[in-house]
Tab-separated table of C-alpha atoms and ligand atoms in Angstrom:
chain	number	residue	atom	x	y	z
A	225	MET	CA	117.944	-131.978	-94.768
A	226	LYS	CA	118.721	-130.627	-91.483
A	227	THR	CA	117.493	-127.091	-90.871
A	228	VAL	CA	119.777	-125.463	-88.741
A	229	MET	CA	117.093	-122.830	-86.429
A	230	VAL	CA	119.443	-119.360	-84.733
A	231	ASP	CA	118.169	-118.002	-82.549
A	232	MET	CA	117.929	-114.736	-82.193
A	233	ARG	CA	114.517	-113.623	-80.088
A	234	ASP	CA	116.636	-110.862	-78.382
A	235	LYS	CA	119.576	-109.703	-80.892
A	236	ILE	CA	121.435	-110.130	-84.185
A	237	ASN	CA	124.392	-112.901	-83.950
A	238	GLU	CA	126.318	-111.764	-86.358
A	239	ALA	CA	127.803	-115.207	-87.424
A	240	ASP	CA	124.963	-116.405	-87.855
A	241	MET	CA	123.476	-113.680	-89.876
A	242	GLN	CA	126.672	-113.803	-92.038
A	243	LEU	CA	126.135	-117.748	-92.164
A	244	ALA	CA	122.815	-117.573	-93.317
A	245	GLY	CA	123.454	-114.636	-95.517
A	246	GLU	CA	125.929	-117.681	-97.588
A	247	VAL	CA	124.077	-120.208	-97.462
A	248	LEU	CA	121.097	-117.608	-99.236
A	249	LYS	CA	124.850	-116.616	-101.842
A	250	LYS	CA	124.863	-120.701	-102.509
A	251	GLY	CA	121.709	-120.780	-104.096
A	252	GLY	CA	120.364	-122.626	-99.807
A	253	LEU	CA	116.846	-121.508	-98.691
A	254	VAL	CA	116.930	-119.589	-95.714
A	255	ALA	CA	113.758	-118.358	-93.654
A	256	PHE	CA	112.709	-115.031	-91.582
A	257	PRO	CA	110.750	-112.911	-89.620
A	258	THR	CA	109.368	-110.195	-91.542
A	259	GLU	CA	107.283	-107.329	-90.071
A	260	THR	CA	104.150	-109.746	-91.712
A	261	VAL	CA	104.716	-113.120	-91.824
A	262	TYR	CA	108.016	-115.340	-92.127
A	263	GLY	CA	109.166	-115.092	-95.020
A	264	LEU	CA	112.012	-118.581	-97.187
A	265	GLY	CA	114.701	-116.037	-98.675
A	266	ALA	CA	116.120	-117.674	-101.805
A	267	ASP	CA	118.310	-115.689	-103.987
A	268	ALA	CA	115.451	-113.429	-106.512
A	269	LEU	CA	118.511	-113.235	-109.482
A	270	ASP	CA	119.353	-116.725	-108.984
A	271	GLU	CA	117.236	-119.304	-111.303
A	272	GLN	CA	118.067	-122.070	-109.791
A	273	ALA	CA	117.394	-121.005	-106.624
A	274	SER	CA	114.620	-118.930	-106.611
A	275	ALA	CA	112.614	-122.262	-108.094
A	276	LYS	CA	113.604	-124.267	-105.627
A	277	ILE	CA	111.019	-121.854	-102.939
A	278	TYR	CA	109.121	-123.846	-105.488
A	279	GLY	CA	109.877	-127.393	-104.948
A	280	ALA	CA	109.620	-127.282	-100.941
A	281	LYS	CA	107.048	-125.057	-100.655
A	282	GLY	CA	105.460	-126.980	-103.199
A	283	ARG	CA	104.087	-123.998	-104.978
A	284	PRO	CA	102.494	-124.217	-108.949
A	285	SER	CA	104.876	-122.817	-110.636
A	286	ASP	CA	102.438	-119.974	-112.142
A	287	ASN	CA	102.556	-117.794	-108.822
A	288	PRO	CA	105.104	-115.266	-108.073
A	289	LEU	CA	107.424	-113.964	-105.990
A	290	ILE	CA	107.877	-111.063	-103.482
A	291	VAL	CA	111.634	-109.712	-104.289
A	292	HIS	CA	112.973	-108.153	-100.917
A	293	ILE	CA	115.006	-105.317	-101.271
A	294	ALA	CA	117.008	-103.558	-97.644
A	295	ASP	CA	117.930	-100.234	-99.976
A	296	TRP	CA	115.667	-98.283	-102.708
A	297	ASP	CA	118.643	-97.649	-105.726
A	298	ALA	CA	118.302	-101.796	-105.585
A	299	VAL	CA	114.651	-100.942	-107.450
A	300	TYR	CA	116.102	-99.801	-110.483
A	301	GLN	CA	118.187	-103.352	-110.987
A	302	ILE	CA	115.975	-105.116	-110.571
A	303	ALA	CA	112.219	-102.517	-112.538
A	304	GLU	CA	112.491	-100.365	-115.615
A	305	GLU	CA	109.603	-97.371	-115.679
A	306	ILE	CA	109.469	-96.680	-112.247
A	307	PRO	CA	106.933	-94.423	-112.187
A	308	GLU	CA	105.744	-91.040	-109.495
A	309	ALA	CA	103.591	-92.661	-108.006
A	310	ALA	CA	105.980	-95.810	-107.344
A	311	LYS	CA	108.864	-92.763	-105.170
A	312	LYS	CA	106.093	-91.506	-103.080
A	313	LEU	CA	104.514	-94.931	-102.279
A	314	ALA	CA	108.453	-96.107	-101.324
A	315	ASP	CA	109.082	-92.609	-99.342
A	316	ARG	CA	105.842	-93.107	-97.212
A	317	PHE	CA	105.776	-96.248	-97.054
A	318	TRP	CA	108.863	-97.643	-97.319
A	319	PRO	CA	110.685	-99.891	-95.020
A	320	GLY	CA	107.390	-101.871	-94.625
A	321	PRO	CA	103.968	-104.462	-94.574
A	322	LEU	CA	104.002	-102.856	-99.333
A	323	THR	CA	104.432	-104.618	-102.114
A	324	MET	CA	104.252	-102.898	-104.562
A	325	VAL	CA	104.406	-104.136	-109.020
A	326	LEU	CA	106.284	-102.591	-111.493
A	327	LYS	CA	107.919	-103.606	-115.520
A	328	LYS	CA	110.921	-106.512	-114.131
A	329	SER	CA	114.339	-106.327	-115.627
A	330	ASP	CA	115.777	-108.707	-117.986
A	331	ALA	CA	117.745	-109.224	-114.069
A	332	VAL	CA	115.539	-111.019	-112.392
A	333	PRO	CA	114.738	-114.762	-113.570
A	334	PHE	CA	111.169	-115.657	-114.957
A	335	THR	CA	111.171	-118.553	-112.916
A	336	THR	CA	111.211	-115.883	-110.222
A	337	THR	CA	107.833	-113.616	-111.589
A	338	GLY	CA	105.849	-117.234	-112.573
A	339	GLY	CA	106.766	-115.923	-115.908
A	340	LEU	CA	105.458	-112.821	-115.840
A	341	SER	CA	107.246	-109.545	-117.131
A	342	THR	CA	106.199	-107.625	-113.720
A	343	VAL	CA	108.291	-107.822	-109.891
A	344	ALA	CA	106.181	-108.123	-106.912
A	345	VAL	CA	109.045	-105.290	-104.717
A	346	ARG	CA	109.137	-104.538	-100.833
A	347	MET	CA	110.728	-103.003	-98.553
A	348	PRO	CA	110.261	-105.195	-95.444
A	349	ASP	CA	110.653	-103.135	-92.063
A	350	HIS	CA	112.146	-105.691	-89.867
A	351	ALA	CA	116.183	-105.540	-88.199
A	352	ILE	CA	116.556	-109.247	-89.321
A	353	ALA	CA	115.199	-109.379	-92.363
A	354	ARG	CA	117.141	-106.588	-93.467
A	355	GLU	CA	120.574	-108.115	-92.276
A	356	LEU	CA	119.730	-110.476	-94.292
A	357	ILE	CA	118.946	-109.759	-97.337
A	358	ARG	CA	122.270	-106.730	-97.433
A	359	ALA	CA	124.357	-110.086	-96.382
A	360	GLY	CA	122.403	-112.699	-98.377
A	361	GLY	CA	123.534	-110.491	-101.969
A	362	GLY	CA	121.008	-107.420	-101.625
A	363	TYR	CA	117.538	-109.796	-104.172
A	364	ILE	CA	115.443	-111.719	-101.592
A	365	ALA	CA	112.623	-113.198	-103.061
A	366	ALA	CA	110.753	-115.000	-100.493
A	367	PRO	CA	106.506	-116.469	-100.563
A	368	SER	CA	105.069	-117.099	-96.688
A	369	ALA	CA	107.533	-120.339	-95.143
A	370	ASN	CA	104.387	-122.324	-95.250
A	371	THR	CA	103.360	-125.311	-97.138
A	372	SER	CA	101.105	-123.941	-100.214
A	373	GLY	CA	97.645	-123.809	-99.179
A	374	ARG	CA	98.745	-124.474	-95.120
A	375	PRO	CA	98.242	-120.493	-92.832
A	376	SER	CA	101.351	-118.698	-93.246
A	377	PRO	CA	103.332	-118.816	-90.189
A	378	THR	CA	103.262	-115.875	-87.634
A	379	LYS	CA	105.639	-117.758	-85.232
A	380	ALA	CA	109.591	-119.849	-86.067
A	381	GLN	CA	106.795	-122.836	-84.559
A	382	HIS	CA	105.135	-122.181	-87.839
A	383	VAL	CA	107.859	-122.657	-90.031
A	384	ALA	CA	109.449	-125.668	-88.756
A	385	GLU	CA	106.385	-127.293	-88.378
A	386	ASP	CA	106.563	-126.859	-92.357
A	387	MET	CA	110.078	-126.475	-93.815
A	388	ASN	CA	111.995	-128.901	-91.066
A	389	GLY	CA	114.025	-131.348	-93.657
A	390	VAL	CA	113.607	-129.512	-96.819
A	391	ILE	CA	115.000	-125.849	-96.187
A	392	ASP	CA	119.064	-125.350	-94.783
A	393	MET	CA	118.149	-122.619	-91.824
A	394	ILE	CA	115.553	-121.128	-89.871
A	395	ILE	CA	115.952	-117.768	-88.134
A	396	ASP	CA	113.886	-117.440	-85.341
A	397	GLY	CA	113.202	-113.176	-84.826
A	398	GLY	CA	109.674	-114.654	-81.973
A	399	ALA	CA	106.586	-113.742	-83.613
A	400	VAL	CA	106.418	-111.490	-86.813
A	401	SER	CA	103.887	-108.182	-85.445
A	402	ILE	CA	101.121	-107.343	-88.427
A	403	GLY	CA	100.285	-111.406	-88.756
A	404	LEU	CA	99.020	-110.844	-92.317
A	405	GLU	CA	100.647	-110.328	-95.612
A	406	SER	CA	101.875	-107.242	-97.166
A	407	THR	CA	98.932	-105.087	-98.706
A	408	ILE	CA	100.485	-105.437	-102.781
A	409	VAL	CA	99.352	-102.793	-105.151
A	410	ASP	CA	100.165	-102.789	-109.020
A	411	LEU	CA	102.087	-99.849	-110.309
A	412	THR	CA	102.514	-100.852	-113.796
A	413	GLU	CA	98.544	-99.798	-115.249
A	414	GLU	CA	97.428	-96.360	-115.015
A	415	VAL	CA	95.175	-96.158	-111.802
A	416	PRO	CA	96.911	-97.868	-108.566
A	417	THR	CA	95.215	-101.055	-107.847
A	418	ILE	CA	95.324	-102.984	-104.709
A	419	LEU	CA	96.141	-106.496	-105.643
A	420	ARG	CA	96.167	-107.638	-101.654
A	421	PRO	CA	94.493	-105.818	-99.303
A	422	GLY	CA	97.117	-105.704	-95.906
A	423	TYR	CA	97.622	-103.002	-92.859
A	424	ILE	CA	97.878	-100.787	-95.224
A	425	THR	CA	93.995	-99.667	-96.869
A	426	GLN	CA	93.222	-97.625	-99.721
A	427	GLU	CA	92.581	-95.009	-97.850
A	428	MET	CA	96.561	-94.371	-96.540
A	429	LEU	CA	97.711	-94.797	-100.298
A	430	GLU	CA	94.883	-92.018	-102.107
A	431	ALA	CA	96.644	-89.712	-100.029
A	432	VAL	CA	99.759	-90.208	-101.354
A	433	VAL	CA	99.176	-90.423	-104.356
A	434	GLY	CA	95.727	-89.990	-105.803
A	435	HIS	CA	92.589	-92.065	-106.930
A	436	VAL	CA	93.410	-95.732	-105.727
A	437	GLU	CA	91.475	-99.036	-107.452
A	438	MET	CA	90.151	-102.555	-105.674
A	439	ASP	CA	91.080	-104.984	-107.940
A	440	ARG	CA	88.000	-106.854	-109.131
A	441	GLY	CA	88.854	-109.962	-108.713
A	442	LEU	CA	88.998	-109.999	-104.648
A	443	THR	CA	85.256	-109.613	-105.017
A	444	ALA	CA	83.406	-110.731	-107.623
A	445	GLU	CA	80.476	-113.391	-106.858
A	446	ASP	CA	81.056	-114.602	-110.845
A	447	ALA	CA	83.812	-116.607	-110.397
A	448	SER	CA	85.021	-115.410	-114.101
A	449	VAL	CA	86.672	-112.457	-112.867
A	450	ARG	CA	89.888	-113.661	-111.549
A	451	PRO	CA	92.403	-112.009	-109.362
A	452	LYS	CA	95.003	-109.874	-110.898
A	453	ALA	CA	96.903	-111.569	-108.344
A	454	PRO	CA	97.812	-114.667	-109.879
A	455	GLY	CA	98.545	-116.196	-105.753
A	456	MET	CA	95.089	-114.579	-105.148
A	457	LYS	CA	93.134	-117.189	-107.038
A	458	TYR	CA	93.911	-120.299	-104.722
A	459	ARG	CA	92.547	-121.533	-102.244
A	460	HIS	CA	95.410	-120.063	-99.528
A	461	TYR	CA	95.171	-120.192	-95.130
A	462	ALA	CA	92.941	-122.710	-95.204
A	463	PRO	CA	93.026	-124.878	-92.099
A	464	LYS	CA	92.115	-128.913	-92.554
A	465	ALA	CA	88.726	-127.911	-90.310
A	466	GLU	CA	86.540	-127.024	-92.415
A	467	LEU	CA	85.456	-123.366	-91.166
A	468	ILE	CA	81.949	-121.199	-91.807
A	469	ILE	CA	82.092	-117.808	-90.737
A	470	VAL	CA	78.167	-116.662	-89.142
A	471	GLU	CA	77.820	-112.845	-89.633
A	472	GLY	CA	75.137	-110.472	-88.765
A	473	GLU	CA	73.632	-109.404	-85.043
A	474	MET	CA	76.156	-110.647	-82.666
A	475	GLU	CA	73.038	-112.355	-80.031
A	476	GLN	CA	71.545	-113.745	-82.725
A	477	VAL	CA	74.739	-115.367	-83.778
A	478	ARG	CA	75.625	-116.337	-80.738
A	479	THR	CA	72.834	-118.658	-80.399
A	480	ARG	CA	72.796	-119.850	-84.387
A	481	ILE	CA	76.898	-121.087	-83.093
A	482	ASN	CA	75.477	-122.458	-80.863
A	483	GLU	CA	73.239	-124.306	-82.410
A	484	LEU	CA	75.671	-125.107	-85.354
A	485	VAL	CA	77.390	-127.116	-82.960
A	486	LYS	CA	75.345	-129.340	-81.252
A	487	ALA	CA	73.779	-130.207	-84.532
A	488	ALA	CA	77.313	-131.072	-85.474
A	489	GLN	CA	78.276	-133.037	-82.219
A	490	CYS	CA	75.447	-135.186	-82.870
A	491	ARG	CA	77.005	-135.848	-86.648
A	492	GLY	CA	79.593	-136.866	-84.065
A	493	GLN	CA	82.612	-134.417	-85.441
A	494	LYS	CA	84.895	-131.853	-83.263
A	495	THR	CA	83.581	-128.471	-82.942
A	496	GLY	CA	85.670	-125.079	-82.516
A	497	ILE	CA	84.419	-121.894	-81.903
A	498	ILE	CA	86.490	-118.021	-83.195
A	499	ALA	CA	85.069	-115.944	-80.963
A	500	ALA	CA	86.212	-112.208	-79.430
A	501	ASP	CA	86.847	-111.138	-75.700
A	502	GLU	CA	83.542	-109.516	-75.997
A	503	THR	CA	81.874	-112.438	-77.083
A	504	LEU	CA	83.315	-115.173	-76.209
A	505	GLN	CA	81.067	-115.956	-72.723
A	506	GLY	CA	78.187	-118.314	-73.612
A	507	TYR	CA	79.241	-120.164	-76.100
A	508	GLN	CA	79.790	-123.972	-76.202
A	509	ALA	CA	81.757	-126.000	-78.276
A	510	ASP	CA	84.479	-128.812	-77.762
A	511	TYR	CA	86.843	-125.827	-77.369
A	512	VAL	CA	86.502	-121.821	-78.236
A	513	THR	CA	88.686	-120.198	-78.644
A	514	THR	CA	89.267	-115.906	-77.993
A	515	ILE	CA	91.346	-114.595	-81.687
A	516	GLY	CA	91.464	-111.020	-79.179
A	517	SER	CA	89.779	-107.974	-78.087
A	518	ARG	CA	88.084	-105.920	-81.311
A	519	GLN	CA	89.362	-102.821	-79.469
A	520	ASP	CA	92.413	-104.136	-81.334
A	521	GLU	CA	92.426	-104.949	-84.295
A	522	LEU	CA	95.948	-105.567	-84.464
A	523	THR	CA	95.611	-108.102	-82.198
A	524	ILE	CA	93.706	-109.861	-83.988
A	525	ALA	CA	95.451	-109.777	-87.588
A	526	GLN	CA	98.654	-111.533	-85.044
A	527	HIS	CA	96.458	-114.566	-83.653
A	528	LEU	CA	94.788	-115.159	-86.517
A	529	TYR	CA	97.314	-117.714	-88.849
A	530	ASP	CA	98.106	-119.558	-85.399
A	531	ILE	CA	95.026	-119.652	-83.697
A	532	LEU	CA	93.883	-121.452	-87.188
A	533	ARG	CA	97.320	-123.549	-87.084
A	534	THR	CA	96.375	-124.785	-83.334
A	535	PHE	CA	93.068	-126.011	-84.695
A	536	ASP	CA	95.101	-128.307	-87.517
A	537	SER	CA	96.781	-129.871	-84.269
A	538	MET	CA	93.104	-130.378	-82.883
A	539	ASP	CA	92.426	-132.509	-84.959
A	540	ILE	CA	88.722	-130.287	-85.123
A	541	ASP	CA	86.012	-131.243	-87.791
A	542	VAL	CA	84.401	-127.986	-88.959
A	543	ILE	CA	85.005	-124.487	-87.336
A	544	TYR	CA	82.321	-121.784	-86.629
A	545	SER	CA	83.365	-118.252	-86.299
A	546	GLU	CA	82.198	-115.323	-85.866
A	547	SER	CA	83.270	-111.855	-88.055
A	548	PHE	CA	85.325	-109.110	-88.106
A	549	ASP	CA	85.381	-106.600	-90.127
A	550	THR	CA	87.256	-103.928	-87.698
A	551	PRO	CA	87.284	-100.322	-88.691
A	552	HIS	CA	91.641	-100.484	-90.176
A	553	MET	CA	92.005	-104.027	-91.255
A	554	GLY	CA	88.551	-105.351	-91.204
A	555	GLN	CA	89.312	-105.519	-95.340
A	556	ALA	CA	92.992	-107.305	-94.430
A	557	ILE	CA	91.310	-109.455	-92.287
A	558	MET	CA	87.905	-110.349	-93.265
A	559	ASN	CA	89.667	-111.740	-97.151
A	560	ARG	CA	92.201	-113.858	-94.829
A	561	LEU	CA	88.988	-115.459	-92.871
A	562	ILE	CA	86.639	-115.617	-95.682
A	563	LYS	CA	89.460	-117.440	-98.463
A	564	ALA	CA	90.423	-120.472	-95.541
A	565	ALA	CA	86.322	-120.504	-95.075
A	566	GLY	CA	86.991	-121.135	-98.980
A	567	HIS	CA	83.897	-118.427	-98.947
A	568	GLN	CA	81.736	-120.371	-96.741
A	569	ILE	CA	79.370	-117.561	-95.306
A	570	ILE	CA	76.081	-117.883	-93.254
A	571	GLU	CA	74.338	-114.541	-93.125
A	572	VAL	CA	71.949	-114.732	-89.651
B	107	TXA	O1	103.607	-109.707	-97.027
B	107	TXA	C1	104.163	-110.234	-97.546
B	107	TXA	O2	103.850	-110.168	-98.364
B	107	TXA	C2	105.652	-112.670	-97.019
B	107	TXA	C3	106.082	-111.088	-97.281
B	107	TXA	C4	107.400	-112.388	-96.686
B	107	TXA	O3	106.765	-110.832	-96.763
B	107	TXA	N1	105.694	-112.481	-98.323
B	107	TXA	C5	103.783	-113.119	-99.014
B	107	TXA	O4	104.679	-113.803	-100.371
B	107	TXA	O5	103.589	-112.647	-98.691
B	107	TXA	P1	103.380	-114.729	-101.007
B	107	TXA	O6	104.886	-115.956	-102.123
B	107	TXA	O7	103.181	-115.713	-99.536
B	107	TXA	O8	102.381	-113.780	-102.330
B	107	TXA	C6	103.087	-113.645	-103.083
B	107	TXA	C7	101.287	-112.273	-103.034
B	107	TXA	C8	100.587	-113.998	-104.610
B	107	TXA	O9	99.674	-114.243	-104.181
B	107	TXA	C9	101.220	-113.613	-105.712
B	107	TXA	O10	100.309	-114.310	-106.794
B	107	TXA	C10	101.868	-111.894	-105.736
B	107	TXA	O11	102.087	-112.082	-104.484
B	107	TXA	N2	102.076	-111.800	-106.817
B	107	TXA	C11	103.895	-111.631	-106.616
B	107	TXA	N3	105.006	-110.724	-107.727
B	107	TXA	C12	103.642	-110.899	-108.758
B	107	TXA	C13	103.325	-109.388	-109.587
B	107	TXA	N4	104.589	-109.559	-110.422
B	107	TXA	N5	101.989	-109.545	-110.428
B	107	TXA	C14	100.426	-109.417	-109.773
B	107	TXA	N6	101.173	-109.796	-108.362
B	107	TXA	C15	102.127	-110.567	-108.010
B	108	MG	MG1	101.873	-116.878	-98.893
């Protein structure tokens, strides 16, 4: 299959947008930008179309997709028993980087929900995404547009790396603004529960709906406590290289990372380091990069997946990373980084 790349970085091209909408209505796959990461879209209400997504990504069929909508009323078509909390959260955070899990209606096929009786719904805050959803019939299932297990795409080029020749179309809307996937909150239980941390934090949700819980499966040391979002149990976001996080007092972290690099180089390994602007000086490795300033956590979030992909392209064997537990997005950043590291953390 030839994958068509269309450029909408400067402005939306209406003819191409109509074409993309037609592709979706005919059951095809179109990758598109959102404010979080690029999505791989298919008609969410078309069983065969959404099934194609799993094939293109190499995604396990029990890992459900998020349904993207552009207008609030669309929620009534795909969800049932919409609680008051969902209306309040939509009022405050939609369009935006928040996904809500609700009871699904019969209109949503089980291929889209990975066999679950609930459906995850999100209204993205991105002009291209919203126009595409409308052009494609109003309900677009879209996981992140990466091959399963690779870092999520934050640029059209990342999508092309993984999906060229496999999907119908890629809409290039430039680099995304947030860079980490949406916060997922489950509203089907008594107390709203965060299944995946993101830009919208627990405190922000609690300010609107009162007490919100964090899924125990996200942080449990005990591996028998499974995360409630099926996708959170897989080793996601993983670079090809081994990734190890080193945590602790900054000076000691730097010393330890330099020691680890030396030892790895002695073993003949190609090494990389992820540092911050403030700490970049004083590191030695085959490739040392900054993820941004610790004062600017959005930049850290935006750069994370891009950096992991860069290391892949350089055939680095082992990466040592500082920890980036920033005040607001720190939980989401570290959730992704720790997963990418397969939970390998050294405390100094
Ligand atoms: O920011 C985002 O959410 C991006 C953009 C494209 O919108 N999408 C995204 O989709 O991250 P994906 O498929 O990469 O991640 C969806 C996550 C998975 O962990 C999945 O298991 C979970 O959402 N999920 C989807 N439906 C669910 C449901 N009904 N119940 C629990 N978890 C669900
Ligand atoms: Mg994903």
